[in-house]
Coordinates of C-alpha atoms (C1' of nucleotides) in Angstrom, one line a residue:
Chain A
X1 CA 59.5 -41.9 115.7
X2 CA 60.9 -43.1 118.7
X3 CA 59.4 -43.3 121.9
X4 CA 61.4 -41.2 123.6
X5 CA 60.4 -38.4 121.0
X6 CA 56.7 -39.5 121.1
X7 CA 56.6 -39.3 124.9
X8 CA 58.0 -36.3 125.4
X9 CA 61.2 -36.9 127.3
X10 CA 64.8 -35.3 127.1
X11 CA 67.6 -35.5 128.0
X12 CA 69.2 -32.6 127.5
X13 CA 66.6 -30.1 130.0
X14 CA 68.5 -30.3 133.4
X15 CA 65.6 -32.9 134.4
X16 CA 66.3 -36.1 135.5
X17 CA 64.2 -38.5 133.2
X18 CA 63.2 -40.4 136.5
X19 CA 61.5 -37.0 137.3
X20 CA 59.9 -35.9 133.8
X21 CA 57.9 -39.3 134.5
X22 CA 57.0 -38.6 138.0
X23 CA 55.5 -35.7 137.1
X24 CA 53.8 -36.9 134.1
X25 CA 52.7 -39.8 136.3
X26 CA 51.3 -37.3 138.9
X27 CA 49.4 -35.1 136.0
X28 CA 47.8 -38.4 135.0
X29 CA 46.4 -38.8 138.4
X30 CA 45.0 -35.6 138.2
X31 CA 43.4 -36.1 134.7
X32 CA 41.9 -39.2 136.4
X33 CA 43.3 -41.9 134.2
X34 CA 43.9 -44.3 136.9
X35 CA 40.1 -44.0 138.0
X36 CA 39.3 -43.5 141.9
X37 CA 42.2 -45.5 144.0
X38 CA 43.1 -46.9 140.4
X39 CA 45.6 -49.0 140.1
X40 CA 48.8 -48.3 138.0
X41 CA 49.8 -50.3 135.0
X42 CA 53.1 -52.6 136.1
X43 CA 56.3 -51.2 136.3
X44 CA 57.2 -53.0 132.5
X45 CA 54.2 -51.9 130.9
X46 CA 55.2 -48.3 131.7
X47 CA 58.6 -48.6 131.1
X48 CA 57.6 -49.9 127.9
X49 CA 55.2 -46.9 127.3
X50 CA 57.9 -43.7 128.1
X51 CA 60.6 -45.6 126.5
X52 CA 62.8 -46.2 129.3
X53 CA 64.2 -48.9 131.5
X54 CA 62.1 -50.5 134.3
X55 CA 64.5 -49.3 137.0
X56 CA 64.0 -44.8 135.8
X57 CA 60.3 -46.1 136.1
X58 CA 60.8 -47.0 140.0
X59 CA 62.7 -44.0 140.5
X60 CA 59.6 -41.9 139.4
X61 CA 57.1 -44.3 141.7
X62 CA 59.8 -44.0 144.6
X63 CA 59.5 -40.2 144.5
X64 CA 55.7 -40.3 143.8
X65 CA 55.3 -43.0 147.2
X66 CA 57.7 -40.7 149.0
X67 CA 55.3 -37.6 148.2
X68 CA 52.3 -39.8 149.2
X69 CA 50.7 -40.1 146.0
X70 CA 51.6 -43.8 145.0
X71 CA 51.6 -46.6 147.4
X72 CA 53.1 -49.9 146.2
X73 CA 52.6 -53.2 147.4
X74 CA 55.1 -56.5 146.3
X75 CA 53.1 -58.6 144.3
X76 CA 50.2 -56.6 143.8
X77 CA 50.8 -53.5 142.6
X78 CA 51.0 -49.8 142.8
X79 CA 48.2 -47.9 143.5
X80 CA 46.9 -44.2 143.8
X81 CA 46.6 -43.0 147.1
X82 CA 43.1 -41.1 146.5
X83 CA 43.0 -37.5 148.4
X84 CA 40.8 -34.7 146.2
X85 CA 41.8 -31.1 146.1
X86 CA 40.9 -28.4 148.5
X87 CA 38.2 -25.9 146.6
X88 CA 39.3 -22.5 148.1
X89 CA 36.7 -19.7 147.7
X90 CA 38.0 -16.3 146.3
X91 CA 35.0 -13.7 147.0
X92 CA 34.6 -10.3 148.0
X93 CA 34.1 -11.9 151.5
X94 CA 36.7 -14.1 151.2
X95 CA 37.6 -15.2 155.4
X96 CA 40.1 -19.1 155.2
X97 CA 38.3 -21.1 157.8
X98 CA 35.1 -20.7 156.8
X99 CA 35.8 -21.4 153.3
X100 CA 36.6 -24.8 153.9
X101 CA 34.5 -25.6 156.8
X102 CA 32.4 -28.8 154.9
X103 CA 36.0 -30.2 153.2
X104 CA 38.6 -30.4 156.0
X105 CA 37.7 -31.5 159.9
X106 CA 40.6 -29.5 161.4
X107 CA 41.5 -25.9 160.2
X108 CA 44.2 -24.0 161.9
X109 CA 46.4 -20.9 161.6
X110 CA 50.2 -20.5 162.5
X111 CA 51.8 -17.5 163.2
X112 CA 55.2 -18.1 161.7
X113 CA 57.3 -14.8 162.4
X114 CA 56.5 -10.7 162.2
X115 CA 58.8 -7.9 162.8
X116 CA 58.4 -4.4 161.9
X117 CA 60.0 -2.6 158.4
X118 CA 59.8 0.0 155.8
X119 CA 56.8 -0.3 153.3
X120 CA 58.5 -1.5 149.9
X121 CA 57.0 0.8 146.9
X122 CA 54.1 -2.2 146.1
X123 CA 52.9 -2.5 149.8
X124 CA 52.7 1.1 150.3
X125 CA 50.7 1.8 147.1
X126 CA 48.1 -0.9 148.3
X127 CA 48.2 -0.1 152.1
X128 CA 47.6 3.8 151.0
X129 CA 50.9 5.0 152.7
X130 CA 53.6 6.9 152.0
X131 CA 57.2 4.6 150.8
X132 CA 58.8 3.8 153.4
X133 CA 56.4 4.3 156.0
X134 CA 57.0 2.0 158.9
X135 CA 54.4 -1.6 158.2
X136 CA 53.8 -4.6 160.4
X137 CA 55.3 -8.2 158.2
X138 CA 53.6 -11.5 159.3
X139 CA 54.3 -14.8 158.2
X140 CA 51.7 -17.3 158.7
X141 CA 50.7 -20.7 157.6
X142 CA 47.7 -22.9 157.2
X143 CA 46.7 -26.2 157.8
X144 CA 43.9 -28.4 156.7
X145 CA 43.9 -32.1 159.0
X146 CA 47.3 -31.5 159.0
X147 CA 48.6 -31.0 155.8
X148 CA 50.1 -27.7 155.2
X149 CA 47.9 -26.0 152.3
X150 CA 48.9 -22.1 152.1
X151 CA 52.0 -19.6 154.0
X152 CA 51.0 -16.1 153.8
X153 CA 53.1 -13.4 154.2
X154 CA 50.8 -9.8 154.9
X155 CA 51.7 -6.5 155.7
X156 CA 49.6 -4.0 158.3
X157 CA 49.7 -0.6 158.7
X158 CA 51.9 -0.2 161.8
X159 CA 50.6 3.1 163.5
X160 CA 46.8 1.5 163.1
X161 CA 47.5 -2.6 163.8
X162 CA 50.5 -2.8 166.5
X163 CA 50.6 -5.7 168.2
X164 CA 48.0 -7.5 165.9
X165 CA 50.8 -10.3 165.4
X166 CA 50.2 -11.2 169.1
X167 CA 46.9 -11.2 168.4
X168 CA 46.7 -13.6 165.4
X169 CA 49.5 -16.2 167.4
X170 CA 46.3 -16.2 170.7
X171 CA 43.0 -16.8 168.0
X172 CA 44.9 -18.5 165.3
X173 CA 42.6 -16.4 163.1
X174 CA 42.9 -13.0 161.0
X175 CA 39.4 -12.6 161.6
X176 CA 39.5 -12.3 165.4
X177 CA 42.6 -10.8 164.9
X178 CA 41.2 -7.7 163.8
X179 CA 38.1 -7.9 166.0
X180 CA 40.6 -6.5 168.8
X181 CA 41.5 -4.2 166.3
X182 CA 38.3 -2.6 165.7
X183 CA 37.8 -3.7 162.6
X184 CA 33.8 -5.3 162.4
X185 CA 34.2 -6.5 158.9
X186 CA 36.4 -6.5 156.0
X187 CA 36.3 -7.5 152.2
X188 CA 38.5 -8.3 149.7
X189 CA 39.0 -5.5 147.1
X190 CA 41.3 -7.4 144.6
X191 CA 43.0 -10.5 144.1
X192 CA 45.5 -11.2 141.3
X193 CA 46.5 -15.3 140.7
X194 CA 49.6 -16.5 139.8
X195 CA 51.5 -19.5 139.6
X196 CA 55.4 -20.4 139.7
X197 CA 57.5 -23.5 141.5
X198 CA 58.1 -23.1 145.0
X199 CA 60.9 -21.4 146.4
X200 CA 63.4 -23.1 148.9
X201 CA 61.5 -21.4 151.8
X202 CA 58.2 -22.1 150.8
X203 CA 59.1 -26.0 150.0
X204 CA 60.0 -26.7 153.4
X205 CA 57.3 -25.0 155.0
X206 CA 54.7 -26.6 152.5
X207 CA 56.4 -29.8 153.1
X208 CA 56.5 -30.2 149.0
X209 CA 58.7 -32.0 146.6
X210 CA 61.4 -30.4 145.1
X211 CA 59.9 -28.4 141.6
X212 CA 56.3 -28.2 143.5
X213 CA 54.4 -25.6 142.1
X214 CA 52.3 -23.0 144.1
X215 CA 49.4 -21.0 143.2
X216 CA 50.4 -17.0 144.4
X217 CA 47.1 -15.2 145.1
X218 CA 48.2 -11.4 145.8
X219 CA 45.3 -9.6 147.8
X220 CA 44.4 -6.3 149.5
X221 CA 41.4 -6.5 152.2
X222 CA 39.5 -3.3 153.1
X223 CA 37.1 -2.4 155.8
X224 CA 33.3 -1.1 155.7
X225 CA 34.9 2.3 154.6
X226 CA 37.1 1.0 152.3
X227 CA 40.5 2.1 153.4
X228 CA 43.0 -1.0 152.8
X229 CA 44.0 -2.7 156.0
X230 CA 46.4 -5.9 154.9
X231 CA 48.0 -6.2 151.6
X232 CA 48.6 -9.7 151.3
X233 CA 50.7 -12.6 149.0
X234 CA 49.6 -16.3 149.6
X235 CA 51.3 -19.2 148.4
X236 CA 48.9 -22.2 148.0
X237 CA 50.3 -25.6 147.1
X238 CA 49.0 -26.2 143.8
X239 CA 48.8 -30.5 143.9
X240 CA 46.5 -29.8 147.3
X241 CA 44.3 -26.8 146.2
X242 CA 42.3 -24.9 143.4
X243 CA 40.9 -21.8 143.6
X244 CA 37.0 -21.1 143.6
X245 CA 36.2 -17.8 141.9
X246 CA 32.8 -16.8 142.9
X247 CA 30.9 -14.1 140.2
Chain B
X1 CA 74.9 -25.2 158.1
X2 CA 76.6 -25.2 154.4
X3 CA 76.0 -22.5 151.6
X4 CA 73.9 -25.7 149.7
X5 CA 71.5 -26.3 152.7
X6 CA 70.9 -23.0 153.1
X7 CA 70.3 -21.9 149.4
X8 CA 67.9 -25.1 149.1
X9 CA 70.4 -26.8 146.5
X10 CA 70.1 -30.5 146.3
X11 CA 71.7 -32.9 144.4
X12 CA 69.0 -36.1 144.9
X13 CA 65.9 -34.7 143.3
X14 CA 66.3 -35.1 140.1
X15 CA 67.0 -31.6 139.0
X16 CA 70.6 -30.6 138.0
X17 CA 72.1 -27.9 139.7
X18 CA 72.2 -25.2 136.9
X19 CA 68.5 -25.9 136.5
X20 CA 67.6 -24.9 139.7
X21 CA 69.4 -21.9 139.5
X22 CA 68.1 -21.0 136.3
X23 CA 64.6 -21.4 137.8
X24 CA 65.6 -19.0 140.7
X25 CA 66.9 -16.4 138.9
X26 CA 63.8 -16.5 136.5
X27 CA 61.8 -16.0 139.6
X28 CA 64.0 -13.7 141.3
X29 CA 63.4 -11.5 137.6
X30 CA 59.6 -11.8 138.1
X31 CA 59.7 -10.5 141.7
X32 CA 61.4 -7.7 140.5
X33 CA 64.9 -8.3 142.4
X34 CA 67.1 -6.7 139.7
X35 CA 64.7 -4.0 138.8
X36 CA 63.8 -2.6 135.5
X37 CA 66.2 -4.2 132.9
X38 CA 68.2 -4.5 135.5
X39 CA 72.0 -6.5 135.7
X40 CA 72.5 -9.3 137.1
X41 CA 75.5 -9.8 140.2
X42 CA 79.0 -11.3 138.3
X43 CA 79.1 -14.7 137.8
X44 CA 81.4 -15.1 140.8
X45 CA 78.7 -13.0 143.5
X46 CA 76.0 -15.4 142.1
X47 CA 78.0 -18.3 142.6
X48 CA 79.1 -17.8 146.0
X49 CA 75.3 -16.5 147.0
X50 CA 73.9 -19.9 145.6
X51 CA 77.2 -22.2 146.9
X52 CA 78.0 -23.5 143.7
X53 CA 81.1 -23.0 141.0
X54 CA 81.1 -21.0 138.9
X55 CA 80.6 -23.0 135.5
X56 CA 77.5 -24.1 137.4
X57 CA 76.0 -20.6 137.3
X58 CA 77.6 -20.3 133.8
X59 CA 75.3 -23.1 132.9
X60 CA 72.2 -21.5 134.0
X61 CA 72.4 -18.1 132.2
X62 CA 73.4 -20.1 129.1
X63 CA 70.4 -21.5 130.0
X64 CA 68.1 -18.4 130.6
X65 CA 70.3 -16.6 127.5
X66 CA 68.9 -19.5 125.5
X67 CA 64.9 -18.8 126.8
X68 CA 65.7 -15.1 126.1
X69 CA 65.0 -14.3 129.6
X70 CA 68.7 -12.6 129.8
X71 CA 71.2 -11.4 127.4
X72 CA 74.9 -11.9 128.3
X73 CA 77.5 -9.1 127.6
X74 CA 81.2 -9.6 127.2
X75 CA 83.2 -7.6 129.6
X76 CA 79.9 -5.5 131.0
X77 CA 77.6 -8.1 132.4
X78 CA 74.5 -10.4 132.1
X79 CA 71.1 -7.8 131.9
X80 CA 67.8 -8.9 132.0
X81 CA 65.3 -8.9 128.7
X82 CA 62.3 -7.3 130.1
X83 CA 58.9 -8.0 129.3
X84 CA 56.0 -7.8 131.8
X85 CA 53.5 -10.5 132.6
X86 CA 49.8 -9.8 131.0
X87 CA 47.2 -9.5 133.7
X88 CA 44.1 -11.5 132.2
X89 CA 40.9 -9.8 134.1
X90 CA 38.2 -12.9 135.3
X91 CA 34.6 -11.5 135.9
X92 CA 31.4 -12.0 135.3
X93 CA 31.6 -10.9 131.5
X94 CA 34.8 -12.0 130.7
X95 CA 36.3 -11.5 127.1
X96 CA 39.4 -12.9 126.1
X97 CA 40.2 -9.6 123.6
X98 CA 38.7 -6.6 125.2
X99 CA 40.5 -7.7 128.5
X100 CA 43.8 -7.9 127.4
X101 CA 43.3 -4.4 124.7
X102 CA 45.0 -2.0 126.9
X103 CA 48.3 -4.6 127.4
X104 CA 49.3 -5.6 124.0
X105 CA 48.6 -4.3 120.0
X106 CA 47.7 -7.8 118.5
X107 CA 45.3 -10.3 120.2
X108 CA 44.3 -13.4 118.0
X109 CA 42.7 -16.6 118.3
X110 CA 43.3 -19.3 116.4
X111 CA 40.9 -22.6 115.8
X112 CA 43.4 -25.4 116.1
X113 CA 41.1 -28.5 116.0
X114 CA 37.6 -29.4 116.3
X115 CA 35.3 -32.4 116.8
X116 CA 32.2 -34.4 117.7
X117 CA 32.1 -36.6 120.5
X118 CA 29.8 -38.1 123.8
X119 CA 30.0 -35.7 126.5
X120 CA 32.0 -37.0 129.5
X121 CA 30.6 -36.9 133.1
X122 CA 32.0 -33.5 133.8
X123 CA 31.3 -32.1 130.2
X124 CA 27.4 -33.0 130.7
X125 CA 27.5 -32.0 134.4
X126 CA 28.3 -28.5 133.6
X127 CA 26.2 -28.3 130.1
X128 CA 23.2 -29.5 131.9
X129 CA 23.0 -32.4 129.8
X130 CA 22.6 -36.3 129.5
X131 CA 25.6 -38.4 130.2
X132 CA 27.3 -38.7 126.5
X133 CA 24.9 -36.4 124.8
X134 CA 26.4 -35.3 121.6
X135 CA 28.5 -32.6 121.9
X136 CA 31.3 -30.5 120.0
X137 CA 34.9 -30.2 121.5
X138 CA 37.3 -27.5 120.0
X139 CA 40.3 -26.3 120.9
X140 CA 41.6 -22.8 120.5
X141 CA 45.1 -20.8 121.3
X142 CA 45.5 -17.4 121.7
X143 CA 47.9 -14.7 120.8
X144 CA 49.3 -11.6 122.0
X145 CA 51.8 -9.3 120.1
X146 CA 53.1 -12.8 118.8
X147 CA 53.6 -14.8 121.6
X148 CA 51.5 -17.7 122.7
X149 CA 49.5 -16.7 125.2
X150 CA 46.5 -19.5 126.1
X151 CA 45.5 -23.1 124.7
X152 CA 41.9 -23.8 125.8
X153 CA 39.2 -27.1 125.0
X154 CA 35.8 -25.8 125.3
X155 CA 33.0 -27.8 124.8
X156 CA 29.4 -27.1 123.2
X157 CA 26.1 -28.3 123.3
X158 CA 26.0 -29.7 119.7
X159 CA 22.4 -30.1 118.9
X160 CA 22.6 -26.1 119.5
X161 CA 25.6 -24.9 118.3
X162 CA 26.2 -27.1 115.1
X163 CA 29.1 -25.7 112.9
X164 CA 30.3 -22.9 115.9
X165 CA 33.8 -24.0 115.0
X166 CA 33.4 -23.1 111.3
X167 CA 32.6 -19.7 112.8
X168 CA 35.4 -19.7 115.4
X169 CA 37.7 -20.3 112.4
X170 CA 35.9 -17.5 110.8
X171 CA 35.9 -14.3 112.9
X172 CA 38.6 -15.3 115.0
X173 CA 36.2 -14.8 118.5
X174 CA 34.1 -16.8 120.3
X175 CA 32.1 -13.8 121.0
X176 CA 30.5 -13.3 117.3
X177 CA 30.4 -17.1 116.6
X178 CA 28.1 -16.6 119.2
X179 CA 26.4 -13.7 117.8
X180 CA 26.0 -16.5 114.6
X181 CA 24.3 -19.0 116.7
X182 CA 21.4 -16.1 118.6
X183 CA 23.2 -15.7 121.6
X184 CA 24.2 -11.5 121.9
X185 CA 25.2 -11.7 125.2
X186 CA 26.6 -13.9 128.0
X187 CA 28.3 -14.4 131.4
X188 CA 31.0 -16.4 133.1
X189 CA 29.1 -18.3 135.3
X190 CA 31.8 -20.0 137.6
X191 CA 35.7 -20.2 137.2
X192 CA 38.1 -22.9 139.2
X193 CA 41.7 -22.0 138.9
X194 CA 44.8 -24.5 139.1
X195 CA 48.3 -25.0 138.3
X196 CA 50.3 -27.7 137.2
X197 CA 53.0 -28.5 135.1
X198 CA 52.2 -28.0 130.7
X199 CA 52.0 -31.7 129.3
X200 CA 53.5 -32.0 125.9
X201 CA 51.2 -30.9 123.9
X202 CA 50.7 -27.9 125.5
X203 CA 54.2 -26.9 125.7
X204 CA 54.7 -27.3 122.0
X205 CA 51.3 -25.2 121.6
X206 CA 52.4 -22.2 123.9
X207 CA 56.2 -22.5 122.9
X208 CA 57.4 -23.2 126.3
X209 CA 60.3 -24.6 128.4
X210 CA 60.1 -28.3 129.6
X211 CA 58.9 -28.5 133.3
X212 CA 56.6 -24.9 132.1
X213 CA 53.7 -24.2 134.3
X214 CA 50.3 -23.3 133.5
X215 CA 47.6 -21.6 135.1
X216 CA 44.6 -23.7 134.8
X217 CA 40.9 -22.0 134.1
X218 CA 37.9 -24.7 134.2
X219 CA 34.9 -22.3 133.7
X220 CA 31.2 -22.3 132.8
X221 CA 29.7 -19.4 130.7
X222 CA 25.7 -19.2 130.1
X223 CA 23.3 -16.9 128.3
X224 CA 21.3 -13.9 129.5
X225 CA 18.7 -16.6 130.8
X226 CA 21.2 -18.5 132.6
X227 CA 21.1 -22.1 130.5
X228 CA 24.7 -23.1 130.2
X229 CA 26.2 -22.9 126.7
X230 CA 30.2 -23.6 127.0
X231 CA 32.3 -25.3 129.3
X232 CA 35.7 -24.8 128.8
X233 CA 39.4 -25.5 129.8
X234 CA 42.0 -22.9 129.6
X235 CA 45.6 -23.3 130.2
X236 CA 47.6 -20.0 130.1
X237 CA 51.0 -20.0 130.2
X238 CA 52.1 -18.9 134.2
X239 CA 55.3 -17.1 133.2
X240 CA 53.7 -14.5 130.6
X241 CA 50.2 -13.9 132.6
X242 CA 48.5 -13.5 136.0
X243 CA 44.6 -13.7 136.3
X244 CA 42.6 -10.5 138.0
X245 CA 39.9 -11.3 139.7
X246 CA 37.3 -8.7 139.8
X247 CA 35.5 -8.4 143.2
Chain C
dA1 C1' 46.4 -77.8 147.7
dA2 C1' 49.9 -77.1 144.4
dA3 C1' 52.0 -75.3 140.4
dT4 C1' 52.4 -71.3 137.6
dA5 C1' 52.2 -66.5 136.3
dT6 C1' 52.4 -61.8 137.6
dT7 C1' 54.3 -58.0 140.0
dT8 C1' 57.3 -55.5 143.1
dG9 C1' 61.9 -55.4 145.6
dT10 C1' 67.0 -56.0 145.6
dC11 C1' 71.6 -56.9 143.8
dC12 C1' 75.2 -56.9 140.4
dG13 C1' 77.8 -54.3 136.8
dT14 C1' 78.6 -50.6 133.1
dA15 C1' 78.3 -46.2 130.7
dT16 C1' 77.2 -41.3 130.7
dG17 C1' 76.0 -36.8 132.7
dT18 C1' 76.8 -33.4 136.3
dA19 C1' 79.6 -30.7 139.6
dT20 C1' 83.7 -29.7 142.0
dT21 C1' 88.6 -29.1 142.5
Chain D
dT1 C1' 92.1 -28.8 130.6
dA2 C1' 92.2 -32.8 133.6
dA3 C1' 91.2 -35.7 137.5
dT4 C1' 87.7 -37.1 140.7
dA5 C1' 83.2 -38.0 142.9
dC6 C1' 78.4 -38.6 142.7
dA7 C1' 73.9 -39.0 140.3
dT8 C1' 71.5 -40.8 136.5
dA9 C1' 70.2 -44.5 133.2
dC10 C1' 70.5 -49.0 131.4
dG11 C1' 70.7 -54.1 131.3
dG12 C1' 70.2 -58.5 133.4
dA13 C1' 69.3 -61.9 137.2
dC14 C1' 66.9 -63.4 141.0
dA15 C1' 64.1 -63.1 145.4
dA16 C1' 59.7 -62.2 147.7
dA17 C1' 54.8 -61.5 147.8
dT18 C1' 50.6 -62.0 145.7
dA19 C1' 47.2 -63.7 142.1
dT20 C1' 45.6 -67.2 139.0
dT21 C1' 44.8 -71.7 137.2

DNA sequence: AAATATTTGTCCGTATGTATT
DNA sequence: TAATACATACGGACAAATATT
């Protein structure tokens, strides 16, 4: 069996090999093979190991220091750049700053873009509306000491939450947001997790390598009487975050 | 701006062209952008729309033809195979089979491999037991209607649960191996959810595409007196389920 | 302090795969 | 189908920085 078998790569996937070993470099991080800010065995020794020349090997480290996982010093070494996930908090009172208030000093909320449409038939049926009815769209994004770490995109009922847009671009917060709104308290009734790579949008605006995965948590948040008030789909990057199911 | 910066088509990151677009029209089919078995746009629309040739989008429903994700019709069009995604419920009593009854006829585990080993630091964390205790790893895959569905290690205490995985092989559920071993009832006791890319044995275990994704599930259940008795790693496959979390 | 080994960084060239025209 | 351009992958040689003896 060759090595190339044994490891895994192929060339026949559409994937560069430099990139099957960048990510199977990254996974190992992960899995905590290198140990906290381990070191990485030299550039032979893995070539040796996934059956490839040395030079495909530095094209996977290049991409890996370009992302800011490696960091690679002549003469030394390469070496993990240790940053631990974000644990986000899924409950039924599920608010984003407070959920990471011990694991990130700086927090903060971006309104992106809103504008005003027609309820498509899976945001009406969770907003309680008729299809069609007119709905408030807002793009936002989050950011943890400055790395982006989720870009939201919620719908409102228009007739009950105009002008809530302006409102969440002046607090930088969905909770205050609301506040203005009327609404005291809210809680999440359901919250279905996906995963899938990152669409050209959501790259940019993640700041992720090309093939970056996100976790897709799709959410509807009621009030005390339990009418809907924001159906919601939240792209987390997936190498910065894990989700936190509390039962 | 050109067609390629604005579609998000690059030619430096180590994914060929058609691959891309084969990974964008997959996930333009799961959001449901060509509706219900639904036909795709000719190869020329699809070109033009993703700034490419042609043969380039040729290449990428060959591709998705091959994965059986679309089915490609001389002189009428390219359609879409449609199958939905399972929704796999996570609460406090979670069950692999009664959760999934209602969404497919056959569910079935199957006992792949089992062994003893010392528990590692995050295996004797969550057990509750001494740094490399004796414990019993065994890994499991599940089935629905045929098609892999979830790969999971769990690990047991085995001083307590001595020969669960003859029992697991047995009945086929984790639920009456339990039953075996005195324990009639129990309850997920915390669940952490990630996403990365399947490494290679778990793309040969689910039967999926290289550069897959899976849908991580690191959870803790523990009996009706609340003493931990599995700690387990699940990795379902991110194109054929979503996870529901119960609030 | 000096010589040697180890490890990353850069340059050359060649063959093959990918994408466009 | 063919011609062309670029990206990927391989192989070798050597330079530069660091570690070891």
């Amino acid at each position: 069996m060759s090595a190339k078998a044994a490891t895994g790569m192929d060339r026949r996937t559409g994937v560069a090999l430099w990139r099957q070993i960048a990510d199977q470099i990254r996974q190992g991080i992960g899995a905590g093979h290198f140990g906290e800010g381990g070191r990485l065995p030299p550039e032979t020794a893995l070539a040796e190991r996934f059956g490839v020349n040395r030079h495909t090997v530095r094209g996977a480290i290049a991409a890996l220091v370009q992302e800011g996982v490696l960091r690679a010093e002549q003469g030394r070494g390469t070496f993990v750049e240790k940053r631990k996930r974000l644990s986000y908090p899924i409950a039924r009172r599920t608010r984003f700053s407070e959920g990471l208030r011990d694991q990130a000093q700086e927090r903060r909320g971006h309104l992106l873009d809103h504008a005003h449409e027609a309820a498509e038939p899976r945001v009406a049926a969770a907003l309680g509306l008729d299809a069609d009815a007119p709905v408030l769209r807002v793009e936002t994004m989050s950011e943890a000491d400055g790395r982006p770490v989720s870009r939201a995109t919620s719908w409102f009922d228009a007739a009950r939450f105009e002008g809530i847009a302006e409102a969440i671009a002046e607090t930088g917060s969905v909770t205050l947001a609301y506040r203005r709104h009327g609404v005291e308290d809210y809680f999440r009734q359901s919250t279905i997790v996906s995963a899938r790579h990152a669409d050209a949008v959501d790259l940019a605006a993640l700041r992720l390598a090309p093939g970056a995965i996100v976790l897709v948590a799709v959410a509807v948040n009621v009030d005390t009487e339990g009418r809907p008030i924001q159906f919601s789909e939240t792209r987390f990057a997936a190498d910065r975050v894990e989700l936190a199911v509390a039962e």
